[in-house]
């Protein structure tokens, strides 16, 4: 479970890194900003540049989804009298974006520059005027407006109730072109020129207001979507992780860094961290994404998994055969025959579970796990209660190194020791045959611990993939264990279809 927490929280950091930036004074964190930090995400400039490729989709969605109000106005003209007009049913068509640029600024803002947004606005123009000789004319024509716009965004994220709230209200539209065509006529005429002069200024104000308002709404919707997705990713049954902010996020010209509490919540209890060893100097800037995970957060995940009864493994059939037939020797065959009393592996089951809360210690060599573990071999007899052929309790200490490759989590034991505390075997009730105990001890070290680690890695991979981890292209991940913490660093590819699906469903 500890490794599930590490990878799950790491992926959460990828997602949350899309929207984390500077926090406003709405949240109070005290004088020691890092003491309560259990999880840290750092997204560097190369990651921001990659994610900027998705900006065009968000901007296009904002333009398409903007609800443009009817535009009305009137003006008095010499000889023509009072002229009134109205633009209605305004819609956006044929939207394209030439390029988008992103820059991280030292003033705690993400600056996005969208160049040459070309859009065709269509709708209906209704106008009427009373002439000097009481001549009244009213008419409606279809119109098209060709536009070329530059869009400047400065996105700040505020902290509200320990969560991120984006502010994209610092939004500017610069119009390079705004040309009105009536009834498809592309040639200049007095009517087109008249209404272009009338409505151009008003139309620019309306477009700016509605497009910027929609961008702000889309940013908020995306933020809520990502936070909800991240919260679900670090939740399994009754176990959850508090992903609220632990301190003000930091943004520099090189990276965005966010700090999270990382409390483990289990039923009505939660863990508390007040002595985090995190320091920004622990992370570099050579990779696209970094996550820093404290020993406290991982230990708390392991404790919650133990209390929830999740640290249990059952083996039977081929998996059981692989475990007990690690060697083809006469001693091994006799020991297996005596333990299983001639019963086939399909009619037997081995249960392995933790009797005590695992103790985790993060060291440069890997994650050191200490626990008291029980092993029970049961023979399944038709129509009868299972017969316990073997029961033992053992104190295990194992050092595990973790890697992630080909969308799989791999847990590799590199050092282990076993001390048997309790031993009961129906084939050797008086414990007079040392060969059985010797065989079992060797089996646990050579095959048992690697088998449990492999099964746990597979189970955690399935769990994480059910949360969507396999949808991401994770490139050359490195898992670095240090005293008291783990750093996961990687490059990545963003699954564009996730964003497209979300925008299509929610907007």
CSV table of C-alpha atoms in Angstrom, one decimal:
chain,number,residue,atom,x,y,z
A,1,UNK,CA,0.0,0.0,0.0
A,2,UNK,CA,2.9,2.3,0.7
A,3,UNK,CA,4.0,2.0,-2.9
A,4,UNK,CA,0.4,2.5,-4.1
A,5,UNK,CA,0.4,5.7,-2.2
A,6,UNK,CA,3.7,6.8,-3.7
A,7,UNK,CA,2.6,6.2,-7.3
A,8,UNK,CA,-0.9,7.4,-6.8
A,9,UNK,CA,0.2,10.6,-5.2
A,10,UNK,CA,2.8,11.0,-7.9
A,11,UNK,CA,0.2,10.8,-10.6
A,12,UNK,CA,-2.0,13.2,-8.7
A,13,UNK,CA,0.9,15.6,-8.8
A,14,UNK,CA,1.0,15.4,-12.6
A,15,UNK,CA,-2.6,16.3,-12.8
A,16,UNK,CA,-2.6,19.0,-10.1
A,17,UNK,CA,0.6,20.5,-11.6
A,18,UNK,CA,-1.5,21.7,-14.6
A,19,UNK,CA,-3.3,24.2,-12.4
A,20,UNK,CA,-1.1,25.1,-9.4
A,21,UNK,CA,0.5,28.5,-9.2
A,22,UNK,CA,0.5,31.3,-6.7
A,23,UNK,CA,-1.7,31.5,-3.6
A,24,UNK,CA,-3.2,34.7,-2.3
A,25,UNK,CA,-3.5,35.8,1.3
A,26,UNK,CA,-6.9,34.1,1.7
A,27,UNK,CA,-5.1,31.1,3.4
A,28,UNK,CA,-3.0,31.3,6.5
A,29,UNK,CA,-0.1,28.8,6.9
A,30,UNK,CA,1.9,30.2,9.8
A,31,UNK,CA,5.6,31.1,10.0
A,32,UNK,CA,7.0,27.7,9.1
A,33,UNK,CA,5.7,27.0,5.6
A,34,UNK,CA,7.1,23.6,5.0
A,35,UNK,CA,6.7,21.9,8.4
A,36,UNK,CA,3.3,20.4,7.5
A,37,UNK,CA,4.2,19.4,4.0
A,38,UNK,CA,3.8,15.7,3.2
A,39,UNK,CA,3.6,15.9,-0.6
A,40,UNK,CA,5.3,18.3,-3.1
A,41,UNK,CA,4.9,18.7,-6.8
A,42,UNK,CA,7.3,20.7,-9.0
A,43,UNK,CA,6.5,21.3,-12.7
A,44,UNK,CA,9.3,22.8,-14.6
A,45,UNK,CA,9.3,25.1,-17.6
A,46,UNK,CA,9.6,22.3,-20.2
A,47,UNK,CA,6.4,20.7,-18.8
A,48,UNK,CA,4.6,24.1,-19.0
A,49,UNK,CA,5.6,24.4,-22.6
A,50,UNK,CA,4.2,20.9,-23.3
A,51,UNK,CA,1.0,21.6,-21.6
A,52,UNK,CA,0.7,24.9,-23.5
A,53,UNK,CA,0.0,22.8,-26.6
A,54,UNK,CA,-3.4,22.0,-25.0
A,55,UNK,CA,-4.2,25.7,-24.4
A,56,UNK,CA,-5.6,26.1,-28.0
A,57,UNK,CA,-8.3,23.6,-27.2
A,58,UNK,CA,-9.3,25.4,-24.0
A,59,UNK,CA,-9.4,28.8,-25.8
A,60,UNK,CA,-11.4,27.3,-28.7
A,61,UNK,CA,-13.9,25.9,-26.2
A,62,UNK,CA,-14.2,29.3,-24.5
A,63,UNK,CA,-15.0,31.0,-27.8
A,64,UNK,CA,-17.5,28.4,-28.9
A,65,UNK,CA,-19.2,28.3,-25.5
A,66,UNK,CA,-19.4,32.0,-25.0
A,67,UNK,CA,-23.0,33.3,-24.8
A,68,UNK,CA,-23.0,36.5,-26.7
A,69,UNK,CA,-25.9,38.8,-25.8
A,70,UNK,CA,-27.8,40.9,-28.3
A,71,UNK,CA,-26.1,44.1,-29.1
A,72,UNK,CA,-28.3,47.2,-29.5
A,73,UNK,CA,-27.6,50.9,-30.1
A,74,UNK,CA,-28.8,54.0,-31.9
A,75,UNK,CA,-27.5,57.2,-33.3
A,76,UNK,CA,-28.7,60.4,-34.8
A,77,UNK,CA,-27.5,61.3,-38.3
A,78,UNK,CA,-27.9,64.4,-40.3
A,79,UNK,CA,-30.6,64.0,-43.0
A,80,UNK,CA,-31.2,60.4,-42.0
A,81,UNK,CA,-32.6,61.1,-38.6
A,82,UNK,CA,-32.4,58.5,-35.8
A,83,UNK,CA,-30.8,55.2,-36.7
A,84,UNK,CA,-31.3,52.2,-34.4
A,85,UNK,CA,-29.7,48.8,-34.8
A,86,UNK,CA,-29.5,45.4,-33.1
A,87,UNK,CA,-27.2,42.3,-33.6
A,88,UNK,CA,-28.7,39.0,-32.4
A,89,UNK,CA,-28.1,35.3,-32.7
A,90,UNK,CA,-24.3,35.9,-32.6
A,91,UNK,CA,-22.3,32.6,-33.1
A,92,UNK,CA,-18.7,31.7,-33.7
A,93,UNK,CA,-17.6,29.7,-36.7
A,94,UNK,CA,-14.3,28.8,-38.4
A,95,UNK,CA,-12.1,29.4,-35.3
A,96,UNK,CA,-8.3,28.9,-35.6
A,97,UNK,CA,-5.3,29.8,-33.6
A,98,UNK,CA,-1.9,30.5,-35.1
A,99,UNK,CA,0.3,29.9,-32.0
A,100,UNK,CA,0.3,30.0,-28.3
A,101,UNK,CA,3.1,30.9,-25.9
A,102,UNK,CA,3.5,30.5,-22.2
A,103,UNK,CA,5.9,32.1,-19.8
A,104,UNK,CA,6.3,31.6,-16.0
A,105,UNK,CA,6.9,34.9,-14.4
A,106,UNK,CA,8.6,35.8,-11.1
A,107,UNK,CA,5.6,37.9,-10.1
A,108,UNK,CA,3.6,34.7,-9.4
A,109,UNK,CA,1.7,34.6,-12.6
A,110,UNK,CA,1.4,32.3,-15.7
A,111,UNK,CA,1.5,34.5,-18.8
A,112,UNK,CA,-0.2,33.0,-21.9
A,113,UNK,CA,0.0,34.8,-25.2
A,114,UNK,CA,-2.4,33.6,-28.0
A,115,UNK,CA,-1.4,35.0,-31.3
A,116,UNK,CA,-3.7,35.6,-34.3
A,117,UNK,CA,-7.0,34.0,-33.3
A,118,UNK,CA,-9.1,34.2,-36.4
A,119,UNK,CA,-12.8,33.8,-36.0
A,120,UNK,CA,-15.9,34.3,-38.1
A,121,UNK,CA,-18.9,35.7,-36.2
A,122,UNK,CA,-22.3,35.2,-37.7
A,123,UNK,CA,-25.7,36.6,-36.8
A,124,UNK,CA,-28.6,38.8,-37.8
A,125,UNK,CA,-28.5,42.6,-38.0
A,126,UNK,CA,-31.8,44.5,-37.6
A,127,UNK,CA,-31.9,48.2,-38.2
A,128,UNK,CA,-34.4,51.0,-38.7
A,129,UNK,CA,-34.4,54.7,-39.1
A,130,UNK,CA,-36.8,57.6,-39.4
A,131,UNK,CA,-35.9,60.0,-42.2
A,132,UNK,CA,-36.1,63.8,-42.2
A,133,UNK,CA,-39.3,63.5,-44.4
A,134,UNK,CA,-40.9,61.0,-42.0
A,135,UNK,CA,-39.8,58.0,-44.1
A,136,UNK,CA,-39.5,54.9,-42.0
A,137,UNK,CA,-37.6,51.9,-43.1
A,138,UNK,CA,-36.9,48.7,-41.1
A,139,UNK,CA,-34.9,45.8,-42.3
A,140,UNK,CA,-33.0,42.6,-41.2
A,141,UNK,CA,-30.0,41.1,-42.9
A,142,UNK,CA,-27.6,38.4,-42.1
A,143,UNK,CA,-24.1,39.5,-41.3
A,144,UNK,CA,-20.6,38.1,-41.0
A,145,UNK,CA,-17.8,39.6,-39.0
A,146,UNK,CA,-14.2,38.6,-39.9
A,147,UNK,CA,-11.9,39.1,-37.0
A,148,UNK,CA,-8.2,38.6,-36.1
A,149,UNK,CA,-7.4,38.9,-32.4
A,150,UNK,CA,-4.5,38.5,-30.1
A,151,UNK,CA,-5.3,37.3,-26.6
A,152,UNK,CA,-3.2,38.0,-23.5
A,153,UNK,CA,-3.8,36.1,-20.3
A,154,UNK,CA,-2.2,36.4,-16.9
A,155,UNK,CA,-3.5,33.6,-14.7
A,156,UNK,CA,-3.1,33.8,-11.0
A,157,UNK,CA,-4.3,31.1,-8.6
A,158,UNK,CA,-5.7,32.0,-5.3
A,159,UNK,CA,-6.0,29.8,-2.2
A,160,UNK,CA,-9.6,29.5,-1.0
A,161,UNK,CA,-10.4,27.2,1.9
A,162,UNK,CA,-7.0,25.5,1.3
A,163,UNK,CA,-7.9,24.7,-2.3
A,164,UNK,CA,-6.8,26.3,-5.5
A,165,UNK,CA,-9.1,28.8,-7.2
A,166,UNK,CA,-7.9,30.3,-10.6
A,167,UNK,CA,-8.3,33.9,-11.5
A,168,UNK,CA,-8.0,34.5,-15.3
A,169,UNK,CA,-9.7,37.9,-15.1
A,170,UNK,CA,-6.5,39.6,-16.2
A,171,UNK,CA,-7.5,39.1,-19.8
A,172,UNK,CA,-6.9,41.4,-22.8
A,173,UNK,CA,-8.1,41.2,-26.5
A,174,UNK,CA,-6.3,43.1,-29.2
A,175,UNK,CA,-8.2,43.4,-32.5
A,176,UNK,CA,-6.1,43.5,-35.6
A,177,UNK,CA,-9.1,43.1,-37.9
A,178,UNK,CA,-12.9,43.5,-37.4
A,179,UNK,CA,-14.7,43.6,-40.8
A,180,UNK,CA,-18.4,43.5,-41.2
A,181,UNK,CA,-20.1,41.9,-44.2
A,182,UNK,CA,-23.8,42.2,-44.9
A,183,UNK,CA,-25.8,39.5,-46.8
A,184,UNK,CA,-22.5,38.0,-48.0
A,185,UNK,CA,-21.6,41.2,-49.9
A,186,UNK,CA,-17.8,41.6,-49.6
A,187,UNK,CA,-17.7,45.0,-51.4
A,188,UNK,CA,-17.7,48.2,-49.3
A,189,UNK,CA,-21.0,50.1,-49.3
A,190,UNK,CA,-22.5,52.9,-47.5
A,191,UNK,CA,-24.7,50.7,-45.3
A,192,UNK,CA,-21.9,48.4,-44.3
A,193,UNK,CA,-19.6,51.4,-43.6
A,194,UNK,CA,-22.4,53.1,-41.6
A,195,UNK,CA,-23.0,50.1,-39.3
A,196,UNK,CA,-19.3,49.2,-39.0
A,197,UNK,CA,-18.7,52.7,-37.6
A,198,UNK,CA,-21.7,52.3,-35.3
A,199,UNK,CA,-21.1,48.9,-33.8
A,200,UNK,CA,-17.3,48.3,-34.0
A,201,UNK,CA,-16.5,49.8,-30.7
A,202,UNK,CA,-19.4,48.2,-28.9
A,203,UNK,CA,-18.8,44.9,-30.5
A,204,UNK,CA,-15.2,44.9,-29.3
A,205,UNK,CA,-16.3,45.5,-25.7
A,206,UNK,CA,-18.9,42.7,-25.8
A,207,UNK,CA,-16.5,40.2,-27.3
A,208,UNK,CA,-13.8,41.0,-24.8
A,209,UNK,CA,-16.2,40.7,-21.9
A,210,UNK,CA,-17.9,37.5,-22.9
A,211,UNK,CA,-14.8,35.7,-24.1
A,212,UNK,CA,-12.8,36.6,-21.0
A,213,UNK,CA,-15.7,35.7,-18.8
A,214,UNK,CA,-15.9,32.3,-20.5
A,215,UNK,CA,-12.2,31.7,-20.2
A,216,UNK,CA,-12.4,32.4,-16.5
A,217,UNK,CA,-15.3,30.0,-16.2
A,218,UNK,CA,-13.5,27.3,-18.2
A,219,UNK,CA,-10.4,27.7,-16.0
A,220,UNK,CA,-12.5,27.3,-12.9
A,221,UNK,CA,-14.3,24.2,-14.3
A,222,UNK,CA,-11.0,22.6,-15.3
A,223,UNK,CA,-9.5,23.3,-11.9
A,224,UNK,CA,-12.5,21.7,-10.2
A,225,UNK,CA,-12.3,18.7,-12.6
A,226,UNK,CA,-8.6,18.2,-11.9
A,227,UNK,CA,-8.9,18.5,-8.2
A,228,UNK,CA,-11.8,16.1,-8.1
A,229,UNK,CA,-9.9,13.7,-10.3
A,230,UNK,CA,-6.8,13.9,-8.1
A,231,UNK,CA,-8.9,13.4,-4.9
A,232,UNK,CA,-10.5,10.3,-6.4
A,233,UNK,CA,-7.1,9.0,-7.5
A,234,UNK,CA,-5.8,9.0,-3.9
A,235,UNK,CA,-8.9,7.5,-2.5
A,236,UNK,CA,-9.6,3.7,-2.1
A,237,UNK,CA,-12.5,2.4,-0.1
A,238,UNK,CA,-12.2,4.0,3.4
A,239,UNK,CA,-8.7,5.3,2.8
A,240,UNK,CA,-8.1,8.8,1.4
A,241,UNK,CA,-5.3,11.4,1.3
A,242,UNK,CA,-5.8,15.1,2.2
A,243,UNK,CA,-4.6,17.0,-0.9
A,244,UNK,CA,-5.3,20.5,0.4
A,245,UNK,CA,-2.5,23.0,0.4
A,246,UNK,CA,0.0,23.0,3.2
A,247,UNK,CA,1.7,26.3,2.2
A,248,UNK,CA,1.7,28.9,-0.5
A,249,UNK,CA,2.6,27.5,-3.9
A,250,UNK,CA,5.7,29.1,-5.5
A,251,UNK,CA,6.2,30.1,-9.1
A,252,UNK,CA,9.5,31.2,-10.6
A,253,UNK,CA,10.7,31.6,-14.1
A,254,UNK,CA,11.8,28.0,-14.1
A,255,UNK,CA,9.2,26.0,-12.2
A,256,UNK,CA,5.9,25.9,-10.4
A,257,UNK,CA,5.9,24.2,-7.0
A,258,UNK,CA,2.9,23.3,-4.9
A,259,UNK,CA,2.9,21.9,-1.3
A,260,UNK,CA,0.2,19.6,0.1
A,261,UNK,CA,-0.6,18.2,3.5
A,262,UNK,CA,-0.6,14.6,2.5
A,263,UNK,CA,-2.6,13.5,5.6
A,264,UNK,CA,-4.0,10.0,5.4
A,265,UNK,CA,-7.6,9.9,6.3
A,266,UNK,CA,-9.1,6.5,7.5
A,267,UNK,CA,-12.6,6.4,8.7
A,268,UNK,CA,-12.8,9.0,11.5
A,269,UNK,CA,-9.1,9.3,12.1
A,270,UNK,CA,-6.3,11.2,10.4
A,271,UNK,CA,-2.5,11.5,10.7
A,272,UNK,CA,-0.7,14.8,11.5
A,273,UNK,CA,2.7,15.9,10.2
A,274,UNK,CA,4.5,18.8,11.9
A,275,UNK,CA,8.1,18.1,11.3
A,276,UNK,CA,8.5,17.7,7.5
A,277,UNK,CA,12.1,17.6,6.2
A,278,UNK,CA,11.2,19.1,2.9
A,279,UNK,CA,13.3,21.9,1.4
A,280,UNK,CA,13.1,23.3,-2.2
A,281,UNK,CA,16.8,22.5,-2.6
A,282,UNK,CA,16.0,18.8,-2.5
A,283,UNK,CA,14.5,19.0,-6.0
A,284,UNK,CA,16.3,19.9,-9.3
A,285,UNK,CA,15.0,21.3,-12.6
A,286,UNK,CA,16.3,18.9,-15.2
A,287,UNK,CA,13.1,16.8,-15.6
A,288,UNK,CA,9.6,17.9,-16.4
A,289,UNK,CA,7.9,16.7,-13.2
A,290,UNK,CA,9.0,15.9,-9.6
A,291,UNK,CA,7.1,14.6,-6.7
A,292,UNK,CA,8.5,14.6,-3.2
A,293,UNK,CA,6.8,12.2,-0.7
A,294,UNK,CA,7.4,12.1,3.0
A,295,UNK,CA,8.1,8.9,5.0
A,296,UNK,CA,5.2,10.0,7.3
A,297,UNK,CA,2.7,10.0,4.4
A,298,UNK,CA,3.8,6.6,3.2
A,299,UNK,CA,3.9,5.0,6.7
A,300,UNK,CA,0.4,6.3,7.3
A,301,UNK,CA,-0.8,4.7,4.1
A,302,UNK,CA,0.7,1.4,5.2
A,303,UNK,CA,-1.0,1.7,8.6
A,304,UNK,CA,-4.4,2.5,7.1
A,305,UNK,CA,-4.1,-0.5,4.7
A,306,UNK,CA,-3.3,-2.7,7.7
A,307,UNK,CA,-6.2,-1.5,9.7
A,308,UNK,CA,-8.5,-1.9,6.7
A,309,UNK,CA,-7.5,-5.5,6.2
A,310,UNK,CA,-5.9,-5.0,2.8
A,311,UNK,CA,-2.6,-6.6,3.6
A,312,UNK,CA,-3.7,-10.1,2.8
A,313,UNK,CA,-2.6,-12.4,0.0
A,314,UNK,CA,-4.1,-15.8,-1.0
A,315,UNK,CA,-2.3,-18.2,-3.3
A,316,UNK,CA,-3.5,-21.5,-4.8
A,317,UNK,CA,-3.1,-23.6,-8.0
A,318,UNK,CA,-0.2,-22.6,-10.2
A,319,UNK,CA,0.9,-19.7,-8.1
A,320,UNK,CA,1.1,-22.0,-5.1
A,321,UNK,CA,3.1,-24.5,-7.1
A,322,UNK,CA,5.6,-21.9,-8.2
A,323,UNK,CA,6.1,-20.9,-4.6
A,324,UNK,CA,6.8,-24.3,-3.2
A,325,UNK,CA,8.6,-25.9,-6.1
A,326,UNK,CA,11.4,-23.3,-6.3
A,327,UNK,CA,14.0,-26.2,-6.5
A,328,UNK,CA,13.7,-29.7,-7.8
A,329,UNK,CA,15.6,-31.6,-5.1
A,330,UNK,CA,14.8,-34.7,-3.1
A,331,UNK,CA,14.7,-32.8,0.1
A,332,UNK,CA,12.3,-30.2,-1.3
A,333,UNK,CA,10.0,-32.9,-2.7
A,334,UNK,CA,9.8,-34.8,0.6
A,335,UNK,CA,9.2,-31.6,2.6
A,336,UNK,CA,6.3,-30.6,0.2
A,337,UNK,CA,4.9,-34.1,0.3
A,338,UNK,CA,4.8,-34.1,4.1
A,339,UNK,CA,3.3,-30.6,4.4
A,340,UNK,CA,0.5,-31.1,1.8
A,341,UNK,CA,0.0,-34.7,2.7
A,342,UNK,CA,-0.3,-35.7,-1.0
A,343,UNK,CA,-3.0,-33.1,-1.7
A,344,UNK,CA,-2.8,-31.3,-5.0
A,345,UNK,CA,-2.1,-27.6,-5.2
A,346,UNK,CA,-5.6,-26.9,-6.6
A,347,UNK,CA,-7.0,-28.4,-3.3
A,348,UNK,CA,-4.9,-26.2,-1.1
A,349,UNK,CA,-4.5,-22.5,-0.3
A,350,UNK,CA,-1.8,-20.4,1.3
A,351,UNK,CA,-2.9,-17.3,3.1
A,352,UNK,CA,-0.3,-14.6,4.0
A,353,UNK,CA,-1.2,-11.6,6.1
A,354,UNK,CA,0.3,-9.0,8.3
A,355,UNK,CA,-0.2,-9.5,12.1
A,356,UNK,CA,1.2,-6.1,13.0
A,357,UNK,CA,1.3,-2.7,11.4
A,358,UNK,CA,4.2,-2.6,9.0
A,359,UNK,CA,7.0,-0.2,10.0
A,360,UNK,CA,8.5,1.7,7.1
A,361,UNK,CA,11.8,3.5,7.0
A,362,UNK,CA,13.0,5.3,3.9
A,363,UNK,CA,16.8,4.9,3.3
A,364,UNK,CA,19.1,5.4,0.4
A,365,UNK,CA,19.1,1.6,-0.2
A,366,UNK,CA,15.3,1.5,-0.5
A,367,UNK,CA,12.3,1.2,1.6
A,368,UNK,CA,12.9,-0.9,4.7
A,369,UNK,CA,9.8,-2.7,5.8
A,370,UNK,CA,9.5,-4.5,9.2
A,371,UNK,CA,6.5,-6.6,10.1
A,372,UNK,CA,5.2,-9.7,11.9
A,373,UNK,CA,3.7,-11.9,9.2
A,374,UNK,CA,1.6,-15.0,9.4
A,375,UNK,CA,1.5,-17.9,6.9
A,376,UNK,CA,-1.2,-20.5,6.9
A,377,UNK,CA,-1.4,-23.6,4.6
A,378,UNK,CA,-4.9,-25.1,4.4
A,379,UNK,CA,-6.0,-28.3,2.8
A,380,UNK,CA,-9.5,-28.1,1.3
A,381,UNK,CA,-11.3,-31.4,1.9
A,382,UNK,CA,-14.6,-32.1,0.2
A,383,UNK,CA,-17.5,-31.7,2.5
A,384,UNK,CA,-15.3,-31.0,5.5
A,385,UNK,CA,-13.7,-28.0,7.2
A,386,UNK,CA,-10.3,-26.9,5.8
A,387,UNK,CA,-7.4,-28.6,7.5
A,388,UNK,CA,-4.6,-26.3,8.6
A,389,UNK,CA,-1.5,-28.2,7.6
A,390,UNK,CA,0.9,-25.5,8.5
A,391,UNK,CA,0.9,-22.2,10.5
A,392,UNK,CA,3.8,-20.0,11.3
A,393,UNK,CA,4.5,-16.5,12.4
A,394,UNK,CA,7.7,-14.8,11.3
A,395,UNK,CA,9.4,-11.5,11.8
A,396,UNK,CA,10.4,-10.1,8.5
A,397,UNK,CA,12.7,-7.2,7.5
A,398,UNK,CA,13.0,-6.6,3.8
A,399,UNK,CA,14.5,-3.7,1.7
A,400,UNK,CA,12.4,-3.0,-1.4
A,401,UNK,CA,13.4,-1.0,-4.4
A,402,UNK,CA,10.7,0.2,-6.7
A,403,UNK,CA,10.7,1.0,-10.5
A,404,UNK,CA,8.0,1.8,-12.9
A,405,UNK,CA,8.3,0.6,-16.5
A,406,UNK,CA,6.0,-0.4,-19.3
A,407,UNK,CA,3.1,0.9,-17.3
A,408,UNK,CA,3.8,-1.5,-14.5
A,409,UNK,CA,4.9,-1.0,-10.9
A,410,UNK,CA,7.8,-3.4,-10.0
A,411,UNK,CA,8.7,-4.0,-6.4
A,412,UNK,CA,12.1,-5.7,-6.1
A,413,UNK,CA,13.4,-7.1,-2.7
A,414,UNK,CA,17.1,-6.5,-2.5
A,415,UNK,CA,17.8,-7.7,1.0
A,416,UNK,CA,15.7,-9.6,3.5
A,417,UNK,CA,15.8,-11.6,6.7
A,418,UNK,CA,13.3,-13.9,8.4
A,419,UNK,CA,13.0,-15.1,12.0
A,420,UNK,CA,10.3,-17.7,12.7
A,421,UNK,CA,8.5,-16.9,16.0
A,422,UNK,CA,5.7,-19.6,15.9
A,423,UNK,CA,5.8,-22.9,14.0
A,424,UNK,CA,3.0,-25.5,13.8
A,425,UNK,CA,3.0,-28.3,11.3
A,426,UNK,CA,0.7,-31.4,11.3
A,427,UNK,CA,3.4,-33.3,9.5
A,428,UNK,CA,5.9,-32.5,12.3
A,429,UNK,CA,3.9,-31.8,15.4
A,430,UNK,CA,6.9,-32.1,17.7
A,431,UNK,CA,9.2,-30.1,15.5
A,432,UNK,CA,11.7,-32.9,15.3
A,433,UNK,CA,12.4,-32.6,11.6
A,434,UNK,CA,14.7,-29.6,11.0
A,435,UNK,CA,14.6,-30.2,7.3
A,436,UNK,CA,11.0,-28.9,7.1
A,437,UNK,CA,11.8,-25.7,8.9
A,438,UNK,CA,15.0,-25.2,6.9
A,439,UNK,CA,13.1,-25.7,3.7
A,440,UNK,CA,10.4,-23.3,4.7
A,441,UNK,CA,12.9,-20.6,5.8
A,442,UNK,CA,14.8,-20.9,2.5
A,443,UNK,CA,11.5,-20.9,0.6
A,444,UNK,CA,10.4,-17.7,2.2
A,445,UNK,CA,13.6,-15.9,1.5
A,446,UNK,CA,14.2,-17.2,-2.1
A,447,UNK,CA,10.6,-17.4,-3.4
A,448,UNK,CA,8.1,-16.2,-0.8
A,449,UNK,CA,9.1,-12.6,-0.3
A,450,UNK,CA,9.7,-12.0,-4.0
A,451,UNK,CA,6.3,-13.7,-4.8
A,452,UNK,CA,4.5,-11.5,-2.3
A,453,UNK,CA,6.3,-8.4,-3.6
A,454,UNK,CA,5.4,-9.3,-7.2
A,455,UNK,CA,1.8,-10.0,-6.4
A,456,UNK,CA,1.6,-6.7,-4.5
A,457,UNK,CA,3.1,-4.8,-7.4
A,458,UNK,CA,0.6,-6.4,-9.8
A,459,UNK,CA,-2.3,-5.6,-7.5
A,460,UNK,CA,-1.2,-2.0,-7.1
A,461,UNK,CA,-0.6,-1.6,-10.8
A,462,UNK,CA,-4.2,-2.7,-11.5
A,463,UNK,CA,-5.5,-0.3,-8.8
A,464,UNK,CA,-3.6,2.6,-10.2
A,465,UNK,CA,-4.6,1.8,-13.8
A,466,UNK,CA,-8.2,1.7,-12.7
A,467,UNK,CA,-7.7,5.3,-11.7
A,468,UNK,CA,-6.3,6.2,-15.1
A,469,UNK,CA,-2.5,6.1,-14.6
A,470,UNK,CA,-2.0,4.0,-17.8
A,471,UNK,CA,-3.6,6.8,-19.8
A,472,UNK,CA,-0.5,8.9,-19.3
A,473,UNK,CA,2.8,8.5,-21.3
A,474,UNK,CA,5.3,8.4,-18.4
A,475,UNK,CA,8.8,8.7,-19.8
A,476,UNK,CA,11.9,7.4,-18.0
A,477,UNK,CA,10.7,7.6,-14.4
A,478,UNK,CA,13.3,7.6,-11.7
A,479,UNK,CA,12.5,6.7,-8.1
A,480,UNK,CA,15.1,8.0,-5.7
A,481,UNK,CA,14.9,7.0,-2.0
A,482,UNK,CA,16.6,9.1,0.6
A,483,UNK,CA,16.5,9.1,4.4
A,484,UNK,CA,13.0,10.2,5.3
A,485,UNK,CA,11.6,10.8,1.8
A,486,UNK,CA,11.2,9.6,-1.8
A,487,UNK,CA,11.6,11.7,-5.0
A,488,UNK,CA,10.0,10.6,-8.2
A,489,UNK,CA,11.1,12.4,-11.3
A,490,UNK,CA,10.0,11.9,-14.9
A,491,UNK,CA,9.1,13.4,-18.2
A,492,UNK,CA,5.6,12.8,-19.6
A,493,UNK,CA,3.1,13.1,-22.5
A,494,UNK,CA,-0.3,14.5,-21.8
A,495,UNK,CA,-3.3,12.4,-22.9
A,496,UNK,CA,-5.1,15.0,-25.0
A,497,UNK,CA,-8.3,12.9,-25.4
A,498,UNK,CA,-8.9,13.3,-21.6
A,499,UNK,CA,-9.2,17.1,-22.0
A,500,UNK,CA,-11.3,16.8,-25.2
A,501,UNK,CA,-13.7,14.4,-23.6
A,502,UNK,CA,-14.1,16.6,-20.6
A,503,UNK,CA,-14.6,19.7,-22.6
A,504,UNK,CA,-17.2,18.0,-24.8
A,505,UNK,CA,-19.2,16.7,-21.8
A,506,UNK,CA,-19.0,19.7,-19.5
A,507,UNK,CA,-19.3,22.7,-21.8
